[in-house]
Short mmCIF file of C-alpha atoms and ligand atoms in Angstrom, two decimals:
data_model
loop_
_atom_site.label_atom_id
_atom_site.label_comp_id
_atom_site.label_asym_id
_atom_site.label_seq_id
_atom_site.Cartn_x
_atom_site.Cartn_y
_atom_site.Cartn_z
CA MET A 263 -31.91 -31.87 -3.15
CA SER A 264 -31.99 -32.21 -6.91
CA PRO A 265 -29.50 -34.81 -8.15
CA ALA A 266 -28.21 -32.29 -10.69
CA ALA A 267 -26.92 -30.15 -7.87
CA THR A 268 -23.87 -32.28 -7.25
CA GLU A 269 -22.81 -32.65 -10.87
CA THR A 270 -20.35 -30.31 -12.47
CA GLY A 271 -20.82 -29.55 -16.13
CA ARG A 272 -24.46 -30.60 -15.91
CA ALA A 273 -26.71 -30.87 -18.91
CA PRO A 274 -26.92 -27.66 -20.93
CA THR A 275 -29.70 -25.38 -19.78
CA GLY A 276 -30.83 -24.73 -23.32
CA ARG A 277 -29.77 -21.12 -23.01
CA GLY A 278 -26.22 -21.65 -24.18
CA ALA A 279 -24.76 -21.62 -20.68
CA SER A 280 -21.94 -24.07 -20.06
CA ALA A 281 -22.30 -24.10 -16.28
CA ARG A 282 -24.28 -22.55 -13.47
CA VAL A 283 -22.41 -21.25 -10.44
CA GLY A 284 -24.06 -19.99 -7.27
CA ILE A 285 -22.22 -17.36 -5.27
CA ILE A 286 -23.05 -16.59 -1.65
CA GLY A 287 -22.94 -12.82 -1.37
CA ALA A 288 -23.45 -10.09 -3.93
CA GLY A 289 -20.83 -7.45 -3.20
CA GLN A 290 -18.25 -6.04 -5.59
CA LEU A 291 -16.36 -9.35 -5.73
CA ALA A 292 -19.43 -11.17 -7.03
CA ARG A 293 -20.08 -8.27 -9.40
CA MET A 294 -16.60 -8.55 -10.92
CA THR A 295 -16.94 -12.36 -11.00
CA GLN A 296 -20.13 -11.78 -13.04
CA GLN A 297 -18.09 -9.99 -15.71
CA ALA A 298 -15.77 -12.99 -16.02
CA ALA A 299 -18.78 -15.33 -16.04
CA ILE A 300 -20.39 -13.46 -18.94
CA LYS A 301 -17.22 -13.83 -20.98
CA LEU A 302 -17.17 -17.60 -20.45
CA GLY A 303 -20.92 -18.11 -20.92
CA ILE A 304 -21.34 -19.15 -17.29
CA GLU A 305 -24.54 -18.33 -15.43
CA LEU A 306 -23.56 -16.81 -12.09
CA VAL A 307 -26.42 -16.65 -9.59
CA PRO A 308 -25.76 -14.51 -6.52
CA LEU A 309 -27.46 -14.96 -3.17
CA ALA A 310 -28.05 -11.30 -2.32
CA VAL A 311 -29.45 -9.64 0.77
CA SER A 312 -31.08 -6.98 -1.38
CA THR A 313 -31.78 -6.40 -5.09
CA SER A 314 -29.60 -3.29 -4.88
CA ASP A 315 -26.45 -5.21 -3.82
CA PRO A 316 -23.64 -4.57 -6.35
CA ALA A 317 -23.87 -8.02 -8.00
CA ALA A 318 -27.64 -8.40 -7.69
CA ALA A 319 -28.12 -5.15 -9.59
CA VAL A 320 -26.36 -6.63 -12.65
CA ALA A 321 -27.32 -10.31 -12.41
CA GLY A 322 -29.79 -11.97 -14.76
CA GLU A 323 -30.97 -14.32 -12.06
CA LYS A 324 -30.50 -13.85 -8.35
CA LEU A 325 -31.82 -15.20 -5.10
CA ILE A 326 -32.73 -12.86 -2.29
CA GLY A 327 -31.93 -14.19 1.16
CA SER A 328 -29.61 -14.03 4.10
CA PRO A 329 -26.31 -15.95 4.25
CA ASP A 330 -27.36 -16.89 7.80
CA ASP A 331 -30.40 -18.75 6.48
CA LEU A 332 -29.68 -22.42 5.72
CA GLU A 333 -32.86 -22.70 3.63
CA ALA A 334 -31.70 -19.87 1.36
CA LEU A 335 -28.25 -21.46 1.00
CA ARG A 336 -29.86 -24.81 0.18
CA ALA A 337 -32.11 -23.21 -2.43
CA LEU A 338 -29.08 -21.66 -4.12
CA ALA A 339 -27.09 -24.90 -4.03
CA ALA A 340 -29.98 -26.98 -5.37
CA ASP A 341 -30.26 -24.65 -8.36
CA CYS A 342 -26.57 -24.59 -9.34
CA ASP A 343 -23.77 -26.97 -10.34
CA VAL A 344 -21.32 -25.50 -7.85
CA VAL A 345 -21.51 -22.98 -5.00
CA THR A 346 -18.76 -20.53 -4.10
CA LEU A 347 -18.56 -17.47 -1.85
CA ASP A 348 -17.83 -13.75 -2.11
CA HIS A 349 -17.31 -13.28 1.65
CA GLU A 350 -16.73 -15.06 4.95
CA ARG A 351 -19.93 -14.15 6.77
CA VAL A 352 -21.73 -17.49 6.49
CA PRO A 353 -22.10 -19.64 9.60
CA HIS A 354 -19.50 -22.37 9.34
CA ARG A 355 -22.02 -25.01 10.41
CA HIS A 356 -24.21 -24.11 7.41
CA LEU A 357 -21.31 -24.65 5.03
CA ALA A 358 -20.56 -28.00 6.66
CA GLU A 359 -24.24 -28.95 6.36
CA LEU A 360 -24.38 -28.10 2.64
CA GLU A 361 -21.42 -30.39 2.07
CA ARG A 362 -22.94 -33.12 4.21
CA GLU A 363 -26.04 -32.96 2.02
CA GLY A 364 -23.86 -33.58 -1.04
CA PHE A 365 -23.74 -30.12 -2.62
CA ALA A 366 -20.52 -29.09 -4.39
CA LEU A 367 -19.20 -26.25 -2.22
CA ARG A 368 -15.89 -24.81 -3.42
CA PRO A 369 -13.83 -23.99 -1.46
CA GLY A 370 -15.10 -26.55 1.05
CA ALA A 371 -16.12 -25.80 4.63
CA ALA A 372 -12.90 -27.11 6.20
CA ALA A 373 -10.71 -24.88 4.01
CA LYS A 374 -12.98 -21.84 4.34
CA ARG A 375 -12.69 -22.04 8.13
CA TYR A 376 -9.12 -20.70 7.92
CA ALA A 377 -10.56 -17.42 6.65
CA GLN A 378 -13.60 -17.35 8.93
CA ASP A 379 -11.91 -17.87 12.28
CA LYS A 380 -8.61 -16.05 12.78
CA LEU A 381 -7.81 -17.80 16.07
CA TYR A 382 -8.36 -21.24 14.51
CA ALA A 383 -6.10 -20.23 11.60
CA ARG A 384 -3.33 -19.03 13.95
CA ARG A 385 -3.47 -22.23 16.00
CA ALA A 386 -3.71 -24.71 13.14
CA LEU A 387 -1.14 -23.03 10.90
CA GLY A 388 1.26 -22.39 13.80
CA GLU A 389 1.09 -26.08 14.73
CA ALA A 390 1.73 -27.01 11.10
CA GLY A 391 4.95 -24.96 11.14
CA PHE A 392 3.83 -21.90 9.17
CA PRO A 393 5.36 -18.61 10.41
CA VAL A 394 2.53 -17.02 12.43
CA PRO A 395 3.05 -14.14 14.90
CA GLU A 396 3.15 -15.02 18.59
CA PHE A 397 -0.47 -15.04 19.81
CA ALA A 398 -2.53 -15.88 22.89
CA THR A 399 -6.14 -16.02 23.97
CA THR A 400 -7.15 -13.22 26.29
CA GLU A 401 -10.17 -12.96 28.56
CA ASP A 402 -9.90 -9.45 29.94
CA ALA A 403 -7.92 -6.21 30.11
CA ASP A 404 -5.56 -7.51 32.83
CA ASP A 405 -4.65 -10.51 30.72
CA ALA A 406 -4.06 -8.30 27.72
CA ALA A 407 -1.98 -5.80 29.71
CA ALA A 408 0.29 -8.61 30.92
CA LEU A 409 0.74 -9.83 27.34
CA ALA A 410 1.50 -6.31 26.11
CA GLU A 411 4.19 -5.96 28.82
CA ARG A 412 5.69 -9.29 27.76
CA TRP A 413 5.69 -8.20 24.09
CA GLY A 414 7.46 -4.86 24.60
CA GLY A 415 4.59 -2.60 25.63
CA ALA A 416 2.12 -3.09 22.76
CA LEU A 417 -0.14 -5.69 21.21
CA VAL A 418 -2.75 -6.21 18.53
CA LEU A 419 -6.21 -7.37 19.54
CA LYS A 420 -8.10 -9.16 16.79
CA ALA A 421 -11.73 -10.11 16.52
CA ILE A 422 -11.83 -13.88 16.08
CA ARG A 423 -14.60 -13.61 13.47
CA GLY A 424 -16.16 -11.02 11.22
CA GLY A 425 -13.40 -8.36 10.88
CA TYR A 426 -12.71 -6.61 7.58
CA ASP A 427 -11.07 -3.39 6.38
CA GLY A 428 -9.34 -2.97 9.73
CA ARG A 429 -12.60 -3.29 11.72
CA GLY A 430 -11.82 -5.92 14.28
CA VAL A 431 -8.12 -5.00 14.56
CA LEU A 432 -7.08 -2.86 17.53
CA MET A 433 -3.50 -1.61 17.98
CA LEU A 434 -3.14 -1.06 21.72
CA GLU A 435 -0.44 0.09 24.15
CA ALA A 436 -0.03 -1.51 27.57
CA ALA A 437 -0.55 1.83 29.32
CA SER A 438 -3.95 2.57 27.75
CA LEU A 439 -5.23 -1.00 27.78
CA PRO A 440 -7.60 -1.08 30.72
CA GLY A 441 -9.73 1.67 29.16
CA GLU A 442 -9.54 0.39 25.58
CA PHE A 443 -10.20 -3.31 26.00
CA PRO A 444 -13.41 -4.00 24.00
CA ARG A 445 -16.51 -4.72 26.06
CA GLU A 446 -18.12 -6.92 23.45
CA GLY A 447 -17.12 -9.68 21.06
CA GLU A 448 -14.52 -12.43 21.10
CA TRP A 449 -10.91 -11.35 20.73
CA PHE A 450 -7.41 -12.79 20.84
CA ALA A 451 -4.08 -11.04 21.21
CA GLU A 452 -1.00 -11.13 19.04
CA GLN A 453 2.39 -9.54 18.91
CA ARG A 454 2.74 -6.35 16.91
CA VAL A 455 5.00 -7.34 14.02
CA PRO A 456 7.55 -4.76 12.79
CA ILE A 457 6.59 -4.31 9.13
CA GLU A 458 8.88 -3.30 6.29
CA ARG A 459 6.28 -4.09 3.63
CA GLU A 460 2.91 -5.80 3.51
CA LEU A 461 2.65 -8.39 0.77
CA SER A 462 -0.08 -10.50 -0.75
CA GLN A 463 0.48 -13.72 -2.65
CA LEU A 464 -2.44 -14.94 -4.71
CA ILE A 465 -2.64 -18.62 -5.57
CA VAL A 466 -5.36 -20.35 -7.55
CA ARG A 467 -5.85 -24.04 -6.82
CA GLY A 468 -7.98 -26.34 -8.92
CA VAL A 469 -10.14 -29.25 -7.81
CA ASP A 470 -7.37 -31.62 -8.94
CA GLY A 471 -4.69 -29.77 -6.92
CA GLU A 472 -3.18 -27.89 -9.86
CA THR A 473 -1.94 -24.48 -8.69
CA VAL A 474 -0.93 -21.26 -10.39
CA ALA A 475 0.55 -18.20 -8.67
CA TYR A 476 0.11 -14.54 -9.55
CA PRO A 477 3.04 -12.12 -9.36
CA LEU A 478 3.65 -10.99 -5.78
CA VAL A 479 1.78 -7.84 -4.71
CA GLU A 480 2.73 -5.08 -2.26
CA THR A 481 -0.26 -3.72 -0.37
CA VAL A 482 -0.30 -0.27 1.18
CA GLN A 483 -2.75 0.32 4.05
CA ARG A 484 -4.08 3.47 5.70
CA ASP A 485 -6.01 3.11 8.97
CA GLY A 486 -6.13 -0.68 8.45
CA ILE A 487 -7.68 -0.36 4.95
CA CYS A 488 -5.83 -1.27 1.79
CA ILE A 489 -5.54 1.89 -0.31
CA ARG A 490 -3.20 0.69 -3.05
CA THR A 491 -1.55 -2.43 -4.46
CA VAL A 492 1.68 -2.49 -6.46
CA SER A 493 2.85 -5.37 -8.60
CA PRO A 494 5.28 -6.86 -9.07
CA ALA A 495 6.34 -6.25 -5.47
CA ARG A 496 9.65 -4.41 -5.11
CA VAL A 497 11.42 -7.12 -3.09
CA PRO A 498 14.44 -9.35 -3.79
CA SER A 499 13.59 -12.27 -6.08
CA ALA A 500 14.44 -14.70 -3.26
CA THR A 501 11.67 -13.08 -1.17
CA ALA A 502 9.18 -13.38 -4.02
CA ASP A 503 10.15 -17.04 -4.48
CA ALA A 504 9.73 -17.67 -0.74
CA CYS A 505 6.24 -16.09 -0.77
CA ARG A 506 5.15 -18.19 -3.73
CA ASP A 507 6.51 -21.35 -2.15
CA LEU A 508 4.89 -20.63 1.22
CA ALA A 509 1.48 -19.79 -0.28
CA THR A 510 1.53 -22.81 -2.61
CA ARG A 511 2.30 -25.15 0.30
CA LEU A 512 -0.42 -23.46 2.32
CA ALA A 513 -3.00 -23.84 -0.45
CA SER A 514 -2.51 -27.59 -0.58
CA HIS A 515 -2.16 -27.93 3.20
CA ILE A 516 -5.61 -26.42 3.76
CA GLY A 517 -7.17 -27.93 0.62
CA ALA A 518 -8.09 -24.58 -0.94
CA VAL A 519 -10.06 -24.53 -4.19
CA GLY A 520 -10.30 -21.28 -6.15
CA VAL A 521 -8.42 -18.11 -5.25
CA LEU A 522 -6.41 -18.11 -2.02
CA ALA A 523 -4.96 -14.74 -0.97
CA VAL A 524 -2.16 -15.04 1.56
CA GLU A 525 -1.43 -11.76 3.36
CA LEU A 526 2.16 -11.59 4.62
CA PHE A 527 4.31 -9.16 6.58
CA LEU A 528 7.93 -8.69 5.52
CA THR A 529 9.97 -7.62 8.56
CA PRO A 530 12.97 -5.26 8.40
CA GLY A 531 15.13 -8.37 8.97
CA GLY A 532 13.72 -10.01 5.83
CA GLU A 533 11.53 -12.55 7.65
CA LEU A 534 8.08 -13.47 6.33
CA VAL A 535 5.21 -13.60 8.83
CA LEU A 536 1.77 -14.86 7.93
CA ASN A 537 -1.17 -12.49 8.45
CA GLU A 538 -4.61 -13.58 7.27
CA LEU A 539 -5.99 -15.76 4.51
CA ALA A 540 -8.91 -15.15 2.17
CA LEU A 541 -10.40 -18.00 0.16
CA ARG A 542 -12.12 -15.98 -2.55
CA PRO A 543 -11.15 -13.28 -5.02
CA HIS A 544 -9.39 -10.57 -3.03
CA ASN A 545 -8.88 -6.82 -3.18
CA SER A 546 -5.15 -7.38 -3.69
CA GLY A 547 -6.00 -9.23 -6.94
CA HIS A 548 -8.13 -6.59 -8.66
CA PHE A 549 -5.08 -5.52 -10.68
CA THR A 550 -5.27 -8.87 -12.50
CA ILE A 551 -8.37 -7.81 -14.49
CA GLU A 552 -6.37 -5.64 -16.87
CA GLY A 553 -2.88 -6.39 -15.56
CA CYS A 554 -2.62 -10.15 -16.10
CA GLU A 555 -3.32 -12.70 -18.83
CA THR A 556 -6.20 -14.19 -16.81
CA SER A 557 -8.04 -12.29 -14.08
CA GLN A 558 -8.43 -13.67 -10.57
CA PHE A 559 -12.21 -13.74 -11.15
CA GLU A 560 -11.96 -15.87 -14.28
CA ASN A 561 -9.44 -18.19 -12.64
CA HIS A 562 -11.65 -18.52 -9.56
CA LEU A 563 -14.56 -19.65 -11.77
CA ARG A 564 -12.37 -22.00 -13.75
CA ALA A 565 -11.02 -23.52 -10.53
CA VAL A 566 -14.37 -24.09 -8.83
CA LEU A 567 -15.75 -25.65 -12.02
CA GLY A 568 -12.81 -28.04 -12.32
CA TRP A 569 -11.66 -26.41 -15.55
CA PRO A 570 -8.01 -25.74 -16.57
CA LEU A 571 -6.51 -22.60 -15.04
CA GLY A 572 -5.31 -19.62 -17.06
CA ALA A 573 -1.89 -17.95 -17.30
CA THR A 574 -1.09 -15.43 -14.58
CA SER A 575 1.73 -13.41 -16.14
CA LEU A 576 1.75 -9.61 -16.10
CA ARG A 577 0.81 -7.65 -19.20
CA ALA A 578 3.03 -4.68 -18.32
CA PRO A 579 6.23 -4.08 -16.35
CA ALA A 580 4.24 -2.48 -13.52
CA VAL A 581 0.58 -2.54 -12.50
CA VAL A 582 -0.90 -0.43 -9.71
CA MET A 583 -4.44 -0.52 -8.33
CA ALA A 584 -5.80 2.26 -6.12
CA ASN A 585 -9.03 1.86 -4.16
CA VAL A 586 -11.69 4.57 -4.32
CA LEU A 587 -12.75 5.16 -0.72
CA GLY A 588 -15.91 7.11 0.01
CA SER A 589 -15.47 10.65 1.32
CA ASP A 590 -17.91 13.52 1.77
CA GLY A 591 -20.70 11.60 0.05
CA SER A 592 -19.13 12.09 -3.41
CA ASP A 593 -20.49 9.64 -5.97
CA PRO A 594 -17.68 8.17 -8.13
CA ALA A 595 -20.16 7.41 -10.93
CA GLU A 596 -20.72 11.14 -11.39
CA LEU A 597 -16.99 11.88 -11.37
CA LEU A 598 -16.11 9.18 -13.90
CA PRO A 599 -15.72 11.46 -16.95
CA ASP A 600 -13.23 13.59 -14.96
CA ALA A 601 -11.15 10.51 -14.14
CA LEU A 602 -11.21 9.33 -17.75
CA ARG A 603 -10.08 12.76 -18.92
CA ALA A 604 -7.12 12.71 -16.55
CA GLY A 605 -5.23 9.83 -18.12
CA PRO A 606 -5.07 6.24 -19.35
CA VAL A 607 -6.61 4.37 -16.44
CA HIS A 608 -9.06 1.49 -15.94
CA PRO A 609 -11.77 2.61 -13.51
CA HIS A 610 -14.25 0.22 -11.88
CA ILE A 611 -17.40 1.47 -10.18
CA TYR A 612 -19.14 -0.92 -7.78
CA GLY A 613 -22.59 0.70 -7.72
CA LYS A 614 -22.58 1.09 -3.93
CA GLU A 615 -24.11 3.88 -1.93
CA ALA A 616 -21.39 6.42 -1.04
CA ARG A 617 -20.34 6.30 2.60
CA ASP A 618 -17.17 7.54 4.27
CA GLY A 619 -14.33 5.00 4.15
CA ARG A 620 -16.35 2.50 2.09
CA LYS A 621 -14.71 0.89 -0.96
CA LEU A 622 -16.79 2.31 -3.84
CA GLY A 623 -14.56 1.35 -6.74
CA HIS A 624 -10.96 1.06 -7.86
CA VAL A 625 -8.66 2.28 -10.58
CA THR A 626 -5.92 0.23 -12.24
CA ALA A 627 -3.06 1.63 -14.28
CA LEU A 628 -0.43 -0.21 -16.29
CA GLY A 629 2.99 1.39 -16.74
CA GLN A 630 6.53 0.97 -17.93
CA THR A 631 7.65 1.83 -14.40
CA HIS A 632 6.12 1.54 -10.95
CA GLU A 633 6.19 5.33 -10.57
CA GLU A 634 4.27 5.89 -13.80
CA ALA A 635 1.57 3.33 -12.92
CA GLU A 636 1.36 4.56 -9.33
CA ALA A 637 0.92 8.22 -10.33
CA ALA A 638 -1.86 7.40 -12.82
CA ALA A 639 -3.80 5.02 -10.58
CA THR A 640 -3.56 7.27 -7.52
CA ARG A 641 -4.68 10.32 -9.47
CA GLY A 642 -7.64 8.47 -10.99
CA ALA A 643 -8.76 7.18 -7.60
CA GLU A 644 -8.42 10.61 -6.00
CA ILE A 645 -10.61 12.15 -8.66
CA LEU A 646 -13.26 9.44 -8.26
CA ALA A 647 -13.21 9.93 -4.49
CA GLY A 648 -14.00 13.60 -5.03
CA GLY A 649 -10.53 14.70 -3.90
CA SER A 650 -9.50 16.71 -6.91
CA ARG A 651 -11.06 17.33 -10.29
CA SER A 652 -9.31 18.20 -13.49
N1 ATP B 753 0.21 -8.57 14.22
C1 ATP B 753 0.22 -7.42 13.55
N2 ATP B 753 1.28 -6.59 13.65
C2 ATP B 753 1.31 -5.41 12.98
N3 ATP B 753 0.32 -4.96 12.21
C3 ATP B 753 -0.77 -5.73 12.05
C4 ATP B 753 -0.87 -7.01 12.72
N4 ATP B 753 -2.06 -7.56 12.37
C5 ATP B 753 -2.67 -6.68 11.55
N5 ATP B 753 -1.90 -5.58 11.35
C6 ATP B 753 -2.26 -4.41 10.50
O1 ATP B 753 -3.67 -4.28 10.45
C7 ATP B 753 -4.12 -4.47 9.08
C8 ATP B 753 -5.46 -5.19 9.07
O2 ATP B 753 -5.29 -6.46 9.70
P1 ATP B 753 -6.00 -7.77 9.13
O3 ATP B 753 -5.57 -7.96 7.73
O4 ATP B 753 -5.75 -8.89 10.06
O5 ATP B 753 -7.51 -7.34 9.28
P2 ATP B 753 -8.79 -7.20 8.39
O6 ATP B 753 -9.54 -6.06 8.91
O7 ATP B 753 -9.43 -8.50 8.43
O8 ATP B 753 -8.25 -6.88 6.98
P3 ATP B 753 -8.84 -7.13 5.52
O9 ATP B 753 -9.40 -5.84 5.08
O10 ATP B 753 -7.59 -7.50 4.78
O11 ATP B 753 -9.84 -8.23 5.60
C9 ATP B 753 -2.99 -5.23 8.41
O12 ATP B 753 -3.01 -5.05 7.01
C10 ATP B 753 -1.77 -4.61 9.08
O13 ATP B 753 -1.49 -3.34 8.54
MG1 MG B 754 -6.03 -8.04 5.89
#
């Protein structure tokens, strides 16, 4: 290990860069982090699986390697001041090893575990008094059927590790359970929560424990995938205050550094129930690029480098982000002029190969009202997805 690897703000590289940050993963989150890095004169070096990954395609320097390969992770860490992550798919033991070897990993392995292992997060946060849904381990279909009966005839089965965009979340009924219990993987069961609204509270926590909170976000899902976010969330101010308080306590409880996204369910009775955590920039924070004083990507970089955090206030009364989901092989890059013609929107194209249901980009719109922003963002995203052209 080079001694420089553990120092933040290491000696200038001679190329005008103020810091060098390694990021494990090179998807759209790393690509958008790259834009913030350029602005601040930071060198962001992604560890990419392929040179065509969204962030690798736009990076000056990159490392090609697998996040499963400790040697590749070590090579990245040894070459950078700080290492952060754009996803969860890194073996936890590798993260722990990097820290043991003295590399600056932010967030650290212990905090990141809450986003890597949903069963661990449920157990640990439930024991700490955070409002988690009722959950139980389950070995087989009979077990699960008994739990579903106990919970009113239905349950949610969740993959302990590796789920995203609704993959790894199964909504099952007691009656159909024997046939639908997954044959592979490790799962646990939880109660199906009655949901009035899904919310996301983004917190950024610095190395010194300073935190800032973004305005509360409503997330709208279809088939387990987030299709739209709306901010500020249309909930009573007491609910927004409770979300901010809960997420801020959580961030310090788990020792998060950087962006922490706390997904919450609001029940019809006004209760808040914790869903999952992400310790990295999050889809529910893309609206912050144009919609807030400081984007989640810039604040994530500032946090992991131990720099002061930026203001999180909204730049408009309402900000809506709509995801562009792949359909029929349409390429959003080709449809971009149509979307630009349709109205004042901020499109983002991730440079990914078009596949059905895949997040290929997003569109943000700022408005005087929620309705105005929602109409513009939704229309822009529909056009980019090949749904309708104007
Ligand atoms: N206990 C539950 N009760 C009711 N609905 C749930 C429950 N757990 C998950 N869901 C629904 O499934 C969606 C996806 O679940 P979750 O966020 O846990 O999975 P994910 O695939 O990891 O998502 P992400 O794309 O956010 O990483 C939630 O947004 C919610 O709509
Ligand atoms: Mg989720």
